[in-house]
PDB file of C-alpha atoms in Angstrom:
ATOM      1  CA  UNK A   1     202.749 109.773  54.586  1.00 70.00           C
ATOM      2  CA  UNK A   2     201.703 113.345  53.969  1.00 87.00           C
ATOM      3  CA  UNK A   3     197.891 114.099  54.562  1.00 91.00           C
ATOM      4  CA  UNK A   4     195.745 113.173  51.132  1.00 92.00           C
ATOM      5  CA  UNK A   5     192.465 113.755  49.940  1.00 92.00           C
ATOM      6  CA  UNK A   6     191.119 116.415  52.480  1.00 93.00           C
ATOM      7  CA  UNK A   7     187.725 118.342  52.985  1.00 92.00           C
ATOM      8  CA  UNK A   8     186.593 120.073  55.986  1.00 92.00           C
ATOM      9  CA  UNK A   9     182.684 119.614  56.953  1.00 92.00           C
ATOM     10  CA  UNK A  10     180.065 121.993  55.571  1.00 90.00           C
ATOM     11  CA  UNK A  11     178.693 122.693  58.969  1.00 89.00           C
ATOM     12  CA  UNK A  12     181.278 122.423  61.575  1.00 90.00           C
ATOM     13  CA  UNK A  13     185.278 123.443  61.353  1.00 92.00           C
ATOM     14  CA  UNK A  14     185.969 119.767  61.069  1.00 95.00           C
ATOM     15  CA  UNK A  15     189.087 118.981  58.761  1.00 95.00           C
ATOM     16  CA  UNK A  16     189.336 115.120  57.252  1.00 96.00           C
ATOM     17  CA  UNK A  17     191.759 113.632  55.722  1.00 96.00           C
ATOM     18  CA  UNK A  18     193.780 110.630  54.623  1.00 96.00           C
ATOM     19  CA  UNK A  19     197.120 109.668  56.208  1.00 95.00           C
ATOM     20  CA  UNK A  20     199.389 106.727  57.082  1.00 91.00           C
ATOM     21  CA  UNK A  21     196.105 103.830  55.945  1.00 92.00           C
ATOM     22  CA  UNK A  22     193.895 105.628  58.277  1.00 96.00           C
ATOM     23  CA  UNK A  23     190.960 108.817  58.111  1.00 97.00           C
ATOM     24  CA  UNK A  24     191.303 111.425  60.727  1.00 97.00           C
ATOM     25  CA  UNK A  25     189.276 114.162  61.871  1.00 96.00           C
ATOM     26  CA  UNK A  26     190.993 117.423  62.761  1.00 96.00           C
ATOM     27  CA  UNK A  27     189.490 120.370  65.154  1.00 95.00           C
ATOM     28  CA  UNK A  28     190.760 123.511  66.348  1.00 94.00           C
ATOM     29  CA  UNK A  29     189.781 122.365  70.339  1.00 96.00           C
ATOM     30  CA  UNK A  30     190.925 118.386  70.214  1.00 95.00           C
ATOM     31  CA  UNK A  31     193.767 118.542  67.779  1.00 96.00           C
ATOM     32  CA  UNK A  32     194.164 115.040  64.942  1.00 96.00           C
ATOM     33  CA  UNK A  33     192.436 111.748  66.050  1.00 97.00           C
ATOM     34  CA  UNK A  34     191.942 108.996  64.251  1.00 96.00           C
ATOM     35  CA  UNK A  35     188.501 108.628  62.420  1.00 96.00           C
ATOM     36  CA  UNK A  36     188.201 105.367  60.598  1.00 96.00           C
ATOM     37  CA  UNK A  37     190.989 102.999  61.126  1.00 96.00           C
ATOM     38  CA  UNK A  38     192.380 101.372  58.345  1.00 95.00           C
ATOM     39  CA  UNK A  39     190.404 103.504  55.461  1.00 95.00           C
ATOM     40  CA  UNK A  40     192.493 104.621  52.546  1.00 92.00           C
ATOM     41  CA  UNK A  41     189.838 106.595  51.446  1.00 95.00           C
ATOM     42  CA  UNK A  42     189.354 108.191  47.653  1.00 94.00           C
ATOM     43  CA  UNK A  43     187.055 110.989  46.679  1.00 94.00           C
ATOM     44  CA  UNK A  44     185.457 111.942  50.303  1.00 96.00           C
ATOM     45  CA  UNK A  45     182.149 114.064  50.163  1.00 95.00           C
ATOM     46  CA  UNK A  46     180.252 115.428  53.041  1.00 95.00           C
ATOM     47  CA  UNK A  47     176.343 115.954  52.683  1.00 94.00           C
ATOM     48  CA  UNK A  48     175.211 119.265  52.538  1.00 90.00           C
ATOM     49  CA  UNK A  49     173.874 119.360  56.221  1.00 94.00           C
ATOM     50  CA  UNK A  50     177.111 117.777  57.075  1.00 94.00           C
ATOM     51  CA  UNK A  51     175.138 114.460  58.631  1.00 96.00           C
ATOM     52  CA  UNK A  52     176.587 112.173  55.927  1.00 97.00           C
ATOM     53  CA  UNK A  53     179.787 111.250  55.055  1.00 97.00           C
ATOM     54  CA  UNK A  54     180.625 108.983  51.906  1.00 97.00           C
ATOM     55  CA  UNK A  55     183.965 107.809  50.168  1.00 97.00           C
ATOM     56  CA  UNK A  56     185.059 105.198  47.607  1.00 96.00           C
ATOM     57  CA  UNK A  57     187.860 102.515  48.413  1.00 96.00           C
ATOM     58  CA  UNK A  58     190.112 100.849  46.585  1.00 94.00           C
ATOM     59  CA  UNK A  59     189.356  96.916  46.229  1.00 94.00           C
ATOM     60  CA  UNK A  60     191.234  93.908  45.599  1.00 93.00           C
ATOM     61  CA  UNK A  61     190.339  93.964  41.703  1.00 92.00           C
ATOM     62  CA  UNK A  62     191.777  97.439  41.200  1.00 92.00           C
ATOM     63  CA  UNK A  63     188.267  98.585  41.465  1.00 94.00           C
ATOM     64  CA  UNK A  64     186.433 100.642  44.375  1.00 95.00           C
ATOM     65  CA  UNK A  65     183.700 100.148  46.554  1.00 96.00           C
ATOM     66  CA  UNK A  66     181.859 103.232  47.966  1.00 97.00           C
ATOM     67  CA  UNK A  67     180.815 103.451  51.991  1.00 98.00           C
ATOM     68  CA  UNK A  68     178.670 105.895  53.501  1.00 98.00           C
ATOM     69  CA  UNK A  69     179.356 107.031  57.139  1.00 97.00           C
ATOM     70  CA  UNK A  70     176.603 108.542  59.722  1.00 97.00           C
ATOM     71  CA  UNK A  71     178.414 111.495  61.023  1.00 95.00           C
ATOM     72  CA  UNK A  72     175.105 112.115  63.499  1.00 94.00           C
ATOM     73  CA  UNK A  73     174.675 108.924  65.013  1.00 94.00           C
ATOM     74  CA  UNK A  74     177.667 107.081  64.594  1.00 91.00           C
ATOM     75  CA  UNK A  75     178.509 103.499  63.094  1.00 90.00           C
ATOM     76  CA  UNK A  76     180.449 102.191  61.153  1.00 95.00           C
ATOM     77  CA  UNK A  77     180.770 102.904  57.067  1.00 97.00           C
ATOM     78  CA  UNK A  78     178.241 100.974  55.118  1.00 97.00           C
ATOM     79  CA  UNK A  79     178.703  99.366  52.135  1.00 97.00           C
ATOM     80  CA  UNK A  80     176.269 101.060  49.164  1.00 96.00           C
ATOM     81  CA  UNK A  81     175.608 100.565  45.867  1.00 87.00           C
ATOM     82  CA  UNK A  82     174.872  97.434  44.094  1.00 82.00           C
ATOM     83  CA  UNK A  83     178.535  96.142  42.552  1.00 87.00           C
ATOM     84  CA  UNK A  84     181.438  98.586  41.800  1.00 94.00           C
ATOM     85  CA  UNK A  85     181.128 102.487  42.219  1.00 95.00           C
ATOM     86  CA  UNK A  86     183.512 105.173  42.221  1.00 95.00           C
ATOM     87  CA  UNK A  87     183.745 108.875  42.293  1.00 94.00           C
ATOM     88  CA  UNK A  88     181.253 110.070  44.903  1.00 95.00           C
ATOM     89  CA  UNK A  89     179.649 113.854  45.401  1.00 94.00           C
ATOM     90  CA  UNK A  90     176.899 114.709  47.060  1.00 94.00           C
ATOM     91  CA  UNK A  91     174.141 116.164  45.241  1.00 91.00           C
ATOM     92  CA  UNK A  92     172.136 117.537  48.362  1.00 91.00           C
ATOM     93  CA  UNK A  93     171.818 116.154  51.438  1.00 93.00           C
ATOM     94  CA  UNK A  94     169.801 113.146  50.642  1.00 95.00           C
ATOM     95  CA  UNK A  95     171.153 112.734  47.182  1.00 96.00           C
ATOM     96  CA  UNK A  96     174.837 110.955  46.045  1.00 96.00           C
ATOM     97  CA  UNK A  97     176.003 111.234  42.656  1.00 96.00           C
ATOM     98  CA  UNK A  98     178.390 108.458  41.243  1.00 96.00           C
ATOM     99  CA  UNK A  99     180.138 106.077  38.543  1.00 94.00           C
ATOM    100  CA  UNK A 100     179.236 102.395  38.406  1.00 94.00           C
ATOM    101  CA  UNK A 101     182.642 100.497  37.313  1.00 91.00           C
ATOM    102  CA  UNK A 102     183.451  97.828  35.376  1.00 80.00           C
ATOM    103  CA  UNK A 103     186.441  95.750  34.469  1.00 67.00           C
ATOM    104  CA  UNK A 104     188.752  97.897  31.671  1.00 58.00           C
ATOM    105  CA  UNK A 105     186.990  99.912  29.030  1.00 55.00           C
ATOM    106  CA  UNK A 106     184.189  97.470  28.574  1.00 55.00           C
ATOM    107  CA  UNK A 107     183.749  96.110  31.476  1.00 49.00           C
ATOM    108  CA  UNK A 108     181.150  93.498  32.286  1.00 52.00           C
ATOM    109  CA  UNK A 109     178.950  96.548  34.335  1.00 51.00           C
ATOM    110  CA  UNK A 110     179.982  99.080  32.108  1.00 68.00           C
ATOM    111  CA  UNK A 111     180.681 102.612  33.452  1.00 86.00           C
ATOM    112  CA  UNK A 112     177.167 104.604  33.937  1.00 92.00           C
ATOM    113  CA  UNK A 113     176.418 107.580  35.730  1.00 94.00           C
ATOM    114  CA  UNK A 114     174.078 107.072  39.254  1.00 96.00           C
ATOM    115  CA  UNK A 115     172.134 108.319  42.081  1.00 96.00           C
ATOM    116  CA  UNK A 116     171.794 106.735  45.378  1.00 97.00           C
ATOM    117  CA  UNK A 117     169.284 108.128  47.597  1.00 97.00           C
ATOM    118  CA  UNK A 118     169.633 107.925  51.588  1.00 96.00           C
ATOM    119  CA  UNK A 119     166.085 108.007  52.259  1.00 96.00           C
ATOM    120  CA  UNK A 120     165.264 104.572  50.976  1.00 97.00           C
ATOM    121  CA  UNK A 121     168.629 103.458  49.750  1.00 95.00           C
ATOM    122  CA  UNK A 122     167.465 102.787  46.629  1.00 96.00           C
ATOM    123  CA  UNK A 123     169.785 103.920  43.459  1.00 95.00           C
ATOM    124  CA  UNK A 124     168.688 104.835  39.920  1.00 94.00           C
ATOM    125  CA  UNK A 125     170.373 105.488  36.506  1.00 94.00           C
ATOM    126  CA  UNK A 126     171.071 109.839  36.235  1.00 93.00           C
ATOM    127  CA  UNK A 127     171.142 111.868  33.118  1.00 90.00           C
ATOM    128  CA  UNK A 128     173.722 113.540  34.938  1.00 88.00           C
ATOM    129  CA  UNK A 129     177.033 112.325  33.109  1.00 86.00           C
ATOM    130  CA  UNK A 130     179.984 113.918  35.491  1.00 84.00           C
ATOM    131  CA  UNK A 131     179.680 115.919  38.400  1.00 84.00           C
ATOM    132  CA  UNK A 132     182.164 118.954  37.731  1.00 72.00           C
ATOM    133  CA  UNK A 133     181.071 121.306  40.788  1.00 61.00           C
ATOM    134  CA  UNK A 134     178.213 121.496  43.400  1.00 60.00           C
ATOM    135  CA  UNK A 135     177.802 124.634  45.659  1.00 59.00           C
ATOM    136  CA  UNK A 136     178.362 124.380  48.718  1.00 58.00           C
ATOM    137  CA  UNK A 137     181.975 122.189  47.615  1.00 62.00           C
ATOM    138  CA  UNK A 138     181.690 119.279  49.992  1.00 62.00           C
ATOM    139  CA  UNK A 139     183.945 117.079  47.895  1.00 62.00           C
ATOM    140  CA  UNK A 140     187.454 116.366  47.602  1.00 62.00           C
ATOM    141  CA  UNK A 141     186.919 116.387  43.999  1.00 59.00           C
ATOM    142  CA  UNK A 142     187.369 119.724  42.762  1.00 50.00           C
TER     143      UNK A 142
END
């Protein structure tokens, strides 16, 4: 019941965070309200410019899903990625890092390092293993 996996935004003093099965956004001027409804979120990251948002979420198989939120224009999260992914961070503004998952150790997807890019929403293998740190943090990672 306690608030989980915060960040604030990059860009604006804009707190988010998981609590009771549902994201909220906190500012100094309006106080708590509730963001996404229903969103257990893992792992939030926040673009650099602060115009995307992007999380993973747990799924009925015990694996995770991730969703990307327009924090400019609105919406609701979209689905990304092409089959299980976990463990989002934003690279840059355009660029987000994460896992592909499969079932157990060897799963039938395996577990490989990714990039999706929000220009074209295409995605494509990275030689980038793990994401430890990025500067500016915009993760709830580290």
């Amino acid at each position: 019941t306690q608030p989980a996996m915060a960040l604030w935004a990059p860009t604006s003093e804009t707190l988010y965070y998981r609590q009771g099965g549902d994201v909220w956004r906190w500012t100094a001027s309006t106080g708590a309200q509730r963001f996404l409804p229903g969103v257990s979120w893992y792992y939030p990251t926040i673009s650099a410019d602060g115009t995307h948002l992007a999380y993973a979420a747990l799924r009925p198989d015990g694996l995770h899903n991730v969703y990307l939120v327009d924090l400019v224009h609105g919406g609701s999260p979209q689905l990304i990625g092409k089959g299980a992914r976990n463990l989002p961070v934003f690279l840059n503004s355009t660029q987000l890092w994460y896992r592909s998952e499969g079932q157990g150790i060897c799963g039938p997807s395996g577990d490989q390092p990714l990039v999706y890019d929000l220009t074209d929403g295409s995605e494509a293998s990275s030689i980038v293993d793990f994401v430890g740190s990025v500067w500016p943090s915009t993760s709830s990672n580290f």
